[in-house]
Amino acid sequence: MNVFWTIVLGLVNAVVVGALVRRLITVGTGALRNTLVSLVMGLSIWPVTLQAFEMLQITQRGDVPFLGMSFPAVMVFLLIFGWFLTIQLYVMLAIELVLPSGSFTQVARTAARMPSWYRTTRRLWEIQGILFRFGLRRYLKPRMPSLRVSRRELARTAAEALAAAGVSFVKLGQFVATRADMIPSEFVEEFSALQSEVPPVPFSTIRPELEKAWGRPLEEVCREFDEEPLAAASVAQVHRAVLHSGEEVVVKVQRPNLRRQVRADSAIIMNLAERFENSAQWAKSIGLVEIARGFVESLAEELDYRGEARQMTILGRSVAQVSTALGGRAGSGAPDDAPRGGIVRIPEVYGALSGERVLVMDRMAGRPLSRSAEALAGTSTLVRREMCEQLFMTIARQMLDTGVFHADLHPGNIMVAPDGTLGLIDFGAVGRLDARDRRDVLTLLLAFDKQNSQAATNAVIDMFGMPPGTDLRRMQREIGQIMLRFDSGGAEEPSQSADPTAAGRSGGAASGFFRELLDFVFDHGFAMPTAVAQAFRAITTLEDSLRKLDPRSDLLGLVRSHGREVLAGSRNLRKTLDDTALYANATLPALASLPIEVSRVVKHLQDGSLDIGTSGLTTDLIRNLVRTVVDQLVQVVLATALVLGGVVMMAFDFGPPLAEQLTIFTYFGAWVLMAGMVLAGLVLAPALRDRRALLW
């Protein structure tokens, strides 16, 4: 037979064999590998058949296949075709075992990611060098060597290492400082002092980012733009500008090429957290991986200024509600030129000019509260008291009414204007409390004021749950002891001439109570939700800021004075009725079907067919599982029987001859053996499929 017909027959066989194999098995039959193997096998069928004819002394006449072929030649060709199909099936399974499907695609993806992996690896070695340089490598040991180094020294050294590591790690330290529920106080204090001040990016680099975000030249948007930034931080820098409409604004623009570094650092932070948690007991005890994961998620959100703009809009509504509730006047003792609409302000966002990497907002007048001691010294007591009241009411409404609140209320984030107004800035840390947590936080404040340890304990259990084996009475007693230590009724009032700075450092009764409560929660193994931890931090930092505004300020006193207003905002009658109606709509169908369900249970009890607690193992699931196992067992037994039977039949060389060197018994034994091999391959294929699912 000429070469042409050999190739034609080989291609036809390749198509047929490939299609049959893909129908028989569902693994290892990717288009590329199946095509290549089918071509090799298909082009080999006829040459092998000719060799078999020669060995078995079967004569093949003519140059065209099948034309003029004898009956024995046709039977042998069909047998060889069947065995080639079986061999290809096992070849595909073997390739799948060594090189699972998708490996070539995975290799291509890996090659594409090599530059990124190189940068990440180089950055990881840099971080490792910083750990060695600051002597932190030893803390990867199973036990923290606290006998040699004090916790304060360790916290200070860790803060220095974070500062040396750059942008993302400074942010990590600042984030960790907000988790006083998990981190010792020494670390909180040292990490809180971390500053993200860095040299500003040249304006020539910033300008293209602004024009890209605005879609037009800078001069078409701003009448004035200060190239020298007001502040430069690790993530962004802030510039003063004046729009063509006359408004004075600040423009917060993200540093160029920051996201690539943040992505690499985020991967490194997760890697280091996993290594610490696997090798050091102290890291495992505080759940370091979960802390790192929360930081990576919050950092990703912080890099998108659209979320910050939405948060500012929501917080602005709560400020407007407080202004309306308090009469829209800056205060009875405020200067005559004090602006109407309330003392506390939130910058207005210019949505048309803001986006993912640029945020444009009103410029808040004044100086930070942390640097306003001299200005406040000349302010009357009435004005300072009014400022405290409105700041408290604003945050209380945010936390207990809307549930979205400014979570970082330290004095640096509160601006004090010459006219007595206050401005809140830096909305990167915003907390969110659901309705149930809001109720529990309010209960804690009121219970502390009333020295009701039972109500406080109930609120703590509702917020954090109760660890197994907890002694409820002992827990209530310990919370009661904390409340007694910070009883405001026995606290001494600060003197009129008290130094506001000193007052801010000492803290008030409420902040002391919440700090002690955080230690209690941490020591007893409670799971602290991030939102609740942010609320606790907001309360403690708020009281410190209030005492800087007015040394006589008392957060619990404000709760007592304005408790009715806070309750009116968070629990109004209409909202309660709406919640009740919603709950009724959700529960009425279940109540309506309750008699039928009770009757069904009673019937099952009467006839003894009640089935209790199968942990998700239904009767149908068990039946299907048993059927699958039995089917596979039967297939294995049948395949084994066919293979053994085929071998035995081929071993006994007797019966009528099909060809000179081939008997009928041997011929059909080869078919039986082939059937057993195919059945065994079909049993093996699902196991490879399950293996691939586990690998990927």
XYZ file of C-alpha atoms in Angstrom:
696
model
C 0.000 0.000 0.000
C 1.396 3.369 -0.918
C 2.262 6.115 1.545
C -0.742 8.262 0.616
C -3.277 5.675 1.711
C -1.262 5.002 4.839
C -1.481 8.667 5.857
C -5.199 8.917 4.955
C -6.045 5.823 6.952
C -3.867 7.055 9.835
C -5.672 10.412 9.993
C -9.076 8.735 9.913
C -8.011 6.367 12.666
C -6.619 9.312 14.690
C -9.986 11.069 14.567
C -11.923 7.929 15.443
C -9.584 6.815 18.236
C -9.385 10.325 19.723
C -13.173 10.710 19.733
C -13.684 7.303 21.347
C -11.105 7.976 24.084
C -12.684 11.336 24.912
C -16.038 9.567 25.242
C -14.618 6.875 27.514
C -12.742 9.055 30.016
C -13.089 12.660 31.194
C -9.572 13.318 32.498
C -6.318 13.775 30.644
C -8.144 14.516 27.372
C -7.172 18.097 26.775
C -7.438 19.124 23.133
C -3.694 19.545 22.557
C -2.463 16.352 24.199
C -5.343 14.282 22.824
C -4.660 15.502 19.270
C -0.937 14.745 19.455
C -1.378 11.273 20.966
C -4.220 10.446 18.538
C -2.074 11.391 15.531
C 0.849 9.242 16.705
C -1.403 6.288 17.473
C -3.510 6.690 14.328
C -0.522 6.885 11.990
C 0.923 3.787 13.679
C -2.124 1.521 13.319
C -1.672 0.449 9.710
C 2.113 -0.125 9.846
C 1.608 -2.259 12.957
C -1.256 -4.092 11.224
C 0.948 -4.941 8.276
C 3.607 -6.297 10.644
C 0.929 -8.435 12.337
C -0.232 -9.776 8.939
C 3.317 -10.770 8.149
C 3.856 -12.443 11.529
C 0.529 -14.326 11.352
C 1.092 -15.173 7.660
C -2.034 -13.342 6.506
C -1.975 -12.153 2.910
C -3.057 -8.553 2.148
C -3.797 -7.951 -1.536
C -4.036 -4.579 -3.303
C -2.839 -1.079 -2.537
C -6.130 0.216 -1.047
C -6.984 -0.835 2.542
C -10.000 -3.135 3.034
C -10.422 -3.755 -0.695
C -9.655 -7.387 -1.295
C -8.848 -8.100 2.383
C -9.614 -11.601 3.578
C -11.872 -12.353 6.537
C -8.926 -13.157 8.882
C -7.230 -9.894 7.879
C -10.355 -7.862 8.755
C -10.741 -9.616 12.142
C -7.070 -9.026 13.038
C -7.273 -5.369 11.994
C -10.346 -4.820 14.254
C -8.503 -6.449 17.162
C -5.446 -4.256 16.622
C -7.679 -1.171 16.357
C -9.343 -2.033 19.665
C -5.992 -2.535 21.385
C -4.694 0.765 20.044
C -7.756 2.447 21.557
C -7.025 0.738 24.893
C -3.350 1.678 24.763
C -4.200 5.310 24.026
C -6.589 5.328 26.982
C -3.773 4.243 29.313
C -1.298 6.625 27.707
C -3.665 9.517 28.395
C -4.141 8.367 31.994
C -0.370 8.052 32.459
C 0.185 11.569 31.101
C -2.516 12.833 33.446
C -0.803 11.138 36.377
C 2.594 12.696 35.603
C 1.451 15.993 34.074
C -2.104 16.932 35.174
C -4.366 18.841 32.814
C -3.675 22.546 32.793
C 0.038 22.114 33.523
C 1.109 23.843 30.322
C -1.228 26.736 31.069
C 0.103 26.869 34.613
C 3.682 26.949 33.313
C 2.802 29.841 31.006
C 1.174 31.730 33.863
C 4.163 31.037 36.072
C 6.516 32.409 33.434
C 4.406 35.556 33.152
C 4.550 36.016 36.920
C 8.309 35.556 37.167
C 9.129 39.319 37.153
C 6.618 39.904 39.946
C 8.004 36.949 41.922
C 11.506 38.294 41.452
C 10.520 41.685 42.867
C 8.666 40.022 45.755
C 11.620 37.750 46.537
C 14.056 40.643 46.440
C 11.770 42.663 48.734
C 11.430 39.671 51.077
C 15.214 39.403 51.416
C 15.285 43.118 52.166
C 12.724 42.639 54.953
C 14.683 39.675 56.271
C 17.763 41.908 56.406
C 15.822 44.463 58.452
C 14.754 41.717 60.887
C 18.395 40.698 61.313
C 19.590 44.282 61.649
C 17.147 45.059 64.469
C 17.625 41.695 66.172
C 14.049 40.519 65.640
C 14.963 37.217 64.018
C 15.223 35.508 67.407
C 11.514 36.118 68.056
C 10.673 33.538 65.399
C 11.591 30.916 68.000
C 8.766 28.890 69.601
C 8.990 30.919 72.825
C 9.428 34.663 73.064
C 12.714 35.310 74.931
C 11.145 37.864 77.269
C 13.697 37.165 80.030
C 16.419 39.000 78.142
C 14.469 41.909 76.669
C 11.623 43.843 78.240
C 8.352 44.071 76.370
C 8.756 47.828 76.102
C 12.171 47.460 74.465
C 10.827 44.841 72.086
C 7.911 47.095 71.103
C 10.247 50.049 70.505
C 12.607 47.935 68.395
C 9.706 46.520 66.362
C 8.426 50.057 65.712
C 11.854 51.120 64.465
C 12.003 48.092 62.164
C 8.558 48.877 60.737
C 9.599 52.464 60.080
C 12.733 51.236 58.272
C 10.719 48.795 56.138
C 8.765 51.540 54.409
C 5.237 52.549 53.484
C 3.198 49.396 53.943
C 4.905 48.403 57.175
C 4.398 51.833 58.736
C 0.709 51.417 57.916
C 0.861 47.945 59.430
C 2.169 49.359 62.692
C -0.543 52.004 62.752
C -3.165 49.317 62.077
C -1.839 47.062 64.834
C -2.009 50.017 67.233
C -5.792 50.031 66.744
C -6.088 46.421 67.942
C -5.634 46.980 71.662
C -7.860 43.953 72.177
C -5.105 41.641 70.905
C -1.843 43.566 71.270
C -0.120 44.373 74.591
C -0.349 48.022 75.647
C 3.393 48.618 75.140
C 3.078 47.745 71.461
C -0.043 49.897 71.106
C 1.757 52.934 72.521
C 4.938 52.486 70.471
C 3.122 51.702 67.232
C 0.741 54.628 67.737
C 3.766 56.920 67.654
C 4.774 55.671 64.205
C 4.741 58.531 61.732
C 4.212 58.113 58.024
C 5.834 61.445 57.181
C 8.081 60.998 54.164
C 9.735 63.371 51.683
C 7.134 64.692 49.225
C 7.002 63.503 45.647
C 8.080 66.217 43.165
C 5.151 68.128 41.738
C 6.278 67.214 38.220
C 5.393 63.611 39.099
C 2.097 64.480 40.781
C 0.760 66.764 38.031
C 0.261 63.998 35.393
C -1.667 61.928 37.959
C -4.041 64.827 38.630
C -4.602 65.634 34.968
C -5.178 61.958 34.190
C -7.795 61.739 36.957
C -9.518 64.985 35.923
C -9.215 64.440 32.202
C -8.095 68.030 31.555
C -5.213 70.375 32.327
C -4.685 71.499 35.893
C -5.237 75.150 35.005
C -8.782 74.411 33.799
C -9.720 73.051 37.234
C -7.822 75.245 39.713
C -7.232 78.978 39.776
C -4.461 78.440 42.328
C -2.524 75.308 43.198
C 0.296 75.169 45.743
C 3.028 72.929 44.407
C 4.471 72.631 47.921
C 2.274 70.095 49.799
C 0.647 70.853 53.144
C 1.540 67.331 54.286
C 3.234 64.302 52.780
C 2.463 60.819 54.058
C 3.416 57.327 52.984
C 0.334 56.809 50.826
C -0.598 60.302 49.646
C 0.216 63.954 49.915
C -2.114 66.926 50.319
C -1.977 70.201 48.388
C -3.901 73.425 48.885
C -5.800 74.737 45.869
C -8.456 77.281 44.911
C -11.076 76.321 42.348
C -12.236 78.693 39.624
C -15.513 79.035 41.528
C -13.570 80.498 44.481
C -13.727 77.602 46.982
C -10.526 76.836 48.873
C -9.934 73.095 48.847
C -7.344 70.493 49.660
C -6.373 67.921 47.052
C -5.316 64.509 48.334
C -3.450 62.627 45.621
C -2.035 59.123 45.843
C 1.655 58.549 45.216
C 2.442 57.148 41.759
C 3.384 53.457 41.416
C 2.335 52.843 45.012
C -0.022 49.947 44.370
C 2.616 47.646 42.901
C 4.736 48.005 46.027
C 1.709 47.584 48.293
C 0.723 44.343 46.531
C 4.238 42.938 46.945
C 4.418 44.056 50.583
C 0.963 42.611 51.308
C 2.100 39.194 50.061
C 5.238 39.469 52.203
C 3.251 40.486 55.278
C 0.950 37.466 54.904
C 3.984 35.213 54.389
C 5.734 36.546 57.494
C 2.548 36.299 59.564
C 2.133 32.642 58.607
C 5.779 31.917 59.441
C 5.519 33.648 62.821
C 2.280 31.862 63.673
C 3.694 28.453 62.684
C 6.887 28.876 64.704
C 6.051 31.141 67.654
C 3.423 30.452 70.293
C 2.886 34.135 71.092
C 1.959 34.818 67.436
C -0.461 31.908 67.386
C -2.092 33.010 70.640
C -3.027 36.429 69.235
C -4.067 35.125 65.798
C -1.390 36.975 63.848
C -2.558 35.694 60.461
C -6.068 37.067 61.007
C -4.658 40.431 62.059
C -2.463 40.514 58.943
C -5.376 39.570 56.711
C -7.510 42.342 58.208
C -4.710 44.825 57.597
C -4.233 43.781 53.960
C -7.964 44.182 53.322
C -8.122 47.582 55.054
C -5.043 48.801 53.163
C -6.621 47.797 49.850
C -9.729 49.799 50.805
C -7.620 52.772 51.855
C -6.040 52.931 48.406
C -9.461 53.556 46.836
C -10.541 57.075 47.772
C -14.061 56.525 46.483
C -14.841 54.561 49.652
C -13.477 57.370 51.813
C -15.644 59.862 49.914
C -18.765 57.761 50.556
C -17.913 57.496 54.242
C -17.498 61.256 54.521
C -20.917 61.760 52.923
C -22.572 59.378 55.401
C -20.823 60.982 58.375
C -21.806 64.414 57.076
C -25.492 63.465 57.372
C -25.086 62.567 61.050
C -23.431 65.941 61.667
C -26.368 67.698 59.998
C -28.825 65.757 62.179
C -26.999 66.806 65.355
C -26.931 70.427 64.212
C -30.704 70.331 63.662
C -31.333 68.604 66.995
C -29.278 71.188 68.896
C -30.977 74.161 67.300
C -28.457 74.900 64.545
C -26.592 77.356 66.726
C -22.908 77.165 67.555
C -23.634 77.401 71.261
C -25.036 79.790 73.850
C -21.609 81.022 74.837
C -20.118 81.108 71.359
C -18.921 84.307 69.742
C -21.445 86.297 67.758
C -19.700 85.459 64.511
C -19.797 81.716 65.166
C -21.247 80.029 62.066
C -24.708 78.585 62.139
C -25.306 74.925 61.436
C -23.425 73.448 64.395
C -19.919 73.450 65.782
C -18.692 70.135 64.331
C -18.005 70.053 60.603
C -17.118 67.352 58.089
C -15.357 68.458 54.887
C -17.571 68.469 51.824
C -16.331 66.202 49.042
C -16.247 67.448 45.454
C -17.448 64.277 43.779
C -16.910 65.486 40.213
C -13.207 66.026 40.933
C -12.677 62.974 43.144
C -11.979 59.419 42.103
C -10.018 56.298 42.889
C -6.689 58.058 43.459
C -7.648 61.724 43.946
C -9.853 63.217 46.657
C -10.888 66.887 46.626
C -12.598 68.362 49.705
C -13.132 71.566 51.612
C -10.170 72.853 53.540
C -10.877 72.838 57.271
C -9.753 76.031 58.984
C -7.711 76.091 62.194
C -5.102 73.868 63.770
C -5.193 70.295 65.130
C -6.452 69.943 68.693
C -3.094 68.475 69.649
C -1.481 71.866 68.923
C -4.300 74.179 70.106
C -3.595 74.434 73.838
C -2.730 78.170 73.687
C -5.784 79.037 71.604
C -8.108 77.092 73.909
C -6.618 78.711 77.010
C -8.228 82.005 75.977
C -11.633 80.449 75.246
C -14.453 80.705 77.774
C -15.604 77.692 79.790
C -19.069 77.841 78.225
C -17.711 77.647 74.684
C -15.397 74.762 75.524
C -18.245 72.909 77.202
C -20.451 73.457 74.154
C -17.677 72.172 71.899
C -17.410 69.000 74.022
C -21.159 68.441 74.022
C -21.534 68.767 70.262
C -18.480 66.612 69.561
C -19.862 63.938 71.884
C -23.347 64.106 70.351
C -21.908 63.913 66.841
C -19.893 60.775 67.544
C -22.693 59.244 69.638
C -25.141 59.716 66.758
C -22.641 58.266 64.299
C -21.957 55.232 66.463
C -25.419 54.529 67.885
C -27.748 55.758 65.160
C -26.217 55.369 61.689
C -23.629 52.789 62.794
C -20.870 54.420 60.692
C -18.428 56.425 62.822
C -14.997 58.027 62.801
C -12.822 55.391 64.468
C -9.632 57.404 65.019
C -10.588 60.431 67.099
C -7.175 61.324 68.471
C -6.467 65.082 68.856
C -4.497 65.185 65.609
C -7.656 64.386 63.630
C -9.762 67.153 65.214
C -9.283 70.667 63.846
C -10.041 73.714 66.055
C -10.934 76.872 64.116
C -10.576 80.437 65.481
C -14.385 80.870 65.414
C -14.882 77.908 67.784
C -15.895 75.304 65.230
C -14.436 71.811 65.113
C -13.565 69.852 62.000
C -13.027 66.109 61.678
C -10.372 64.982 59.187
C -8.661 61.786 58.010
C -11.438 59.277 57.331
C -9.197 56.348 56.486
C -10.289 54.581 59.704
C -14.077 54.360 59.780
C -15.934 51.795 61.895
C -19.256 50.112 61.193
C -21.557 48.686 63.868
C -24.725 46.740 63.162
C -27.896 47.454 65.136
C -27.279 44.750 67.747
C -23.699 45.845 68.476
C -24.855 49.476 68.719
C -27.370 48.469 71.369
C -24.707 46.552 73.308
C -22.243 49.475 73.269
C -24.938 51.826 74.565
C -25.886 49.280 77.241
C -22.278 49.119 78.381
C -22.077 52.894 78.775
C -25.362 53.118 80.663
C -24.535 50.060 82.813
C -21.183 51.591 83.762
C -22.882 54.812 84.752
C -25.417 52.903 86.898
C -22.787 50.405 88.197
C -24.964 47.550 86.945
C -22.566 44.647 86.453
C -25.310 42.238 85.378
C -26.385 44.445 82.466
C -22.740 45.010 81.481
C -22.045 41.259 81.574
C -25.061 40.542 79.368
C -23.852 43.140 76.864
C -20.332 41.651 76.849
C -21.667 38.117 76.275
C -23.950 39.315 73.484
C -21.067 41.095 71.740
C -18.300 38.517 72.187
C -20.053 35.246 72.971
C -19.004 33.118 75.904
C -15.956 30.805 75.728
C -16.598 27.171 76.771
C -16.241 26.530 80.476
C -16.755 30.157 81.513
C -18.027 30.697 85.060
C -20.804 33.258 84.504
C -20.962 34.445 88.110
C -17.192 34.846 88.288
C -17.205 36.765 85.007
C -19.910 39.111 86.310
C -17.947 39.642 89.523
C -14.763 40.556 87.614
C -16.614 43.048 85.414
C -18.163 44.521 88.543
C -14.695 44.966 90.058
C -13.533 46.795 86.916
C -16.552 49.096 87.128
C -15.882 49.841 90.790
C -12.270 50.765 90.086
C -13.457 53.441 87.667
C -16.613 54.526 89.466
C -17.182 58.115 88.350
C -19.065 58.838 91.534
C -15.897 58.497 93.540
C -13.578 60.127 91.024
C -12.061 63.430 91.859
C -13.001 66.311 89.618
C -10.025 67.947 87.954
C -9.262 71.401 89.145
C -10.228 74.437 87.162
C -6.608 75.171 86.423
C -5.748 71.663 85.358
C -3.445 71.348 82.437
C -5.422 70.049 79.443
C -2.438 68.158 78.147
C -1.972 66.332 81.418
C -5.675 65.626 81.565
C -5.575 64.132 78.128
C -2.743 61.832 79.151
C -4.386 60.634 82.307
C -7.654 59.733 80.630
C -11.142 59.613 82.110
C -13.230 57.006 83.870
C -14.929 55.728 80.704
C -11.692 55.345 78.753
C -10.069 53.588 81.730
C -13.055 51.263 82.017
C -12.938 50.323 78.336
C -9.168 49.796 78.421
C -9.562 47.486 81.420
C -12.448 45.750 79.666
C -10.251 45.184 76.615
C -7.603 43.560 78.824
C -10.321 41.420 80.422
C -11.618 40.295 77.016
C -8.106 39.503 75.805
C -7.067 37.601 78.963
C -10.199 35.419 78.944
C -9.908 34.345 75.309
C -12.955 36.111 73.884
C -13.143 36.588 70.110
C -13.068 40.357 69.539
C -14.870 41.482 66.347
C -12.993 44.214 64.498
C -16.005 46.548 64.475
C -16.394 46.359 68.261
C -12.657 46.880 68.770
C -12.893 50.023 66.623
C -15.836 51.256 68.709
C -13.907 50.727 71.957
C -10.913 52.578 70.549
C -13.140 55.407 69.325
C -14.634 55.793 72.800
C -11.272 55.852 74.572
C -9.688 58.301 72.123
C -12.843 60.452 72.166
C -12.662 60.900 75.935
C -8.983 61.846 75.720
C -9.819 64.461 73.076
C -12.769 65.769 75.095
C -10.506 66.317 78.095
C -8.109 68.278 75.903
C -10.984 70.513 74.878
C -12.175 70.890 78.467
C -10.285 69.355 81.439
C -13.587 69.163 83.330
C -15.230 67.131 80.597
C -16.560 63.729 81.629
C -17.779 61.283 79.016
C -20.132 59.552 81.465
C -21.491 62.920 82.521
C -22.271 63.646 78.884
C -23.973 60.245 78.615
C -26.125 61.127 81.624
C -26.903 64.625 80.350
C -27.698 63.675 76.763
C -28.743 60.051 77.169
C -32.352 60.780 76.278
C -31.316 62.530 73.066
C -29.030 59.643 72.113
C -31.794 57.128 72.830
C -34.289 59.227 70.889
C -32.014 59.161 67.863
C -31.176 55.462 68.037
C -34.522 54.063 69.227
C -37.299 56.210 67.875
C -40.829 54.841 67.879
C -41.242 54.722 64.116
C -38.034 52.777 63.630
C -39.064 50.354 66.389
C -42.434 49.793 64.726
C -40.774 49.199 61.357
C -38.362 46.686 62.885
C -41.240 44.929 64.645
C -43.237 44.701 61.417
C -40.228 43.324 59.544
C -39.612 40.724 62.250
C -43.287 39.753 62.219
C -43.271 39.305 58.434
C -40.209 37.040 58.739
C -41.588 34.883 61.576
C -45.316 34.637 60.780
C -44.900 31.930 58.078
C -42.931 29.796 60.512
C -45.547 30.311 63.223
C -48.348 29.451 60.796
C -46.713 26.123 59.915
C -45.856 25.282 63.543
C -49.028 23.201 64.255
C -48.440 21.095 61.135
C -44.791 20.493 62.086
C -45.773 19.534 65.649
C -48.386 17.127 64.297
C -45.809 15.557 61.957
C -43.337 15.041 64.824
C -46.040 13.487 67.031
C -47.010 11.103 64.216
C -43.393 9.993 63.772
C -43.150 9.466 67.533
C -46.253 7.309 67.472
C -45.080 5.038 64.652
C -41.442 4.974 65.854
C -39.958 6.513 62.676
C -38.539 9.708 64.169
C -34.971 10.287 62.941
C -32.885 12.656 65.083
C -29.528 14.204 64.278
C -27.822 12.722 61.214
C -25.400 15.681 60.910
C -26.285 16.307 57.274
C -26.200 12.594 56.250
C -29.627 12.190 54.670
C -31.045 8.853 53.602
C -30.633 9.743 49.916
C -27.010 10.740 50.486
C -26.242 7.472 52.272
C -28.061 5.498 49.553
C -26.105 7.214 46.772
C -22.833 6.690 48.648
C -23.502 2.976 49.111
C -24.577 2.620 45.467
C -21.396 4.324 44.240
C -19.143 2.147 46.391
C -20.960 -1.045 45.352
C -20.829 -0.081 41.654
C -17.090 0.571 41.809
C -16.520 -2.691 43.674
C -18.494 -4.645 41.062
C -16.542 -2.962 38.253
C -13.209 -3.840 39.887
C -14.243 -7.484 40.368
C -15.553 -7.731 36.804
C -12.428 -6.096 35.331
C -10.209 -8.484 37.291
C -12.241 -11.464 36.118
C -12.059 -10.368 32.482
C -8.299 -9.809 32.608
C -7.673 -13.209 34.203
C -10.105 -14.908 31.824
C -8.490 -13.313 28.789
C -5.016 -14.363 29.903
C -6.186 -17.962 30.475
C -7.892 -18.135 27.049
C -4.787 -16.820 25.286
C -2.577 -19.299 27.143
C -4.485 -22.323 25.799
C -3.614 -22.429 22.131
C -6.400 -24.646 20.732
C -9.536 -24.385 18.632
C -10.149 -23.818 14.938
C -7.450 -21.709 13.254
C -8.327 -18.166 12.203
C -4.970 -17.829 10.447
C -1.835 -19.899 10.120
C -0.478 -18.757 13.500
C -3.740 -17.680 15.258
C -6.548 -19.800 16.758
C -10.093 -18.668 17.483
C -9.650 -19.260 21.235
C -6.539 -17.062 21.389
C -8.218 -14.391 19.258
C -11.295 -14.062 21.509
C -9.066 -14.250 24.600
C -7.350 -11.097 23.364
C -10.752 -9.395 23.106
C -11.716 -10.447 26.654
C -8.379 -9.194 28.000
C -8.875 -5.904 26.191
C -12.390 -5.529 27.664
C -11.000 -6.065 31.163
C -8.277 -3.482 30.581
C -10.787 -0.894 29.321
C -13.062 -1.489 32.301
C -10.070 -1.124 34.676
C -9.183 2.181 32.984
C -12.716 3.458 33.437
C -12.499 2.629 37.168
C -9.122 4.400 37.420
C -10.215 7.619 35.659
C -12.488 8.956 38.486
C -9.645 8.499 40.995
C -7.416 10.733 38.859
C -10.230 13.269 38.581
C -10.532 13.419 42.376
C -6.744 13.784 42.664
C -6.793 16.728 40.280
C -9.583 18.392 42.282
C -7.489 18.077 45.445
C -4.390 19.469 43.730
C -6.162 22.500 42.304
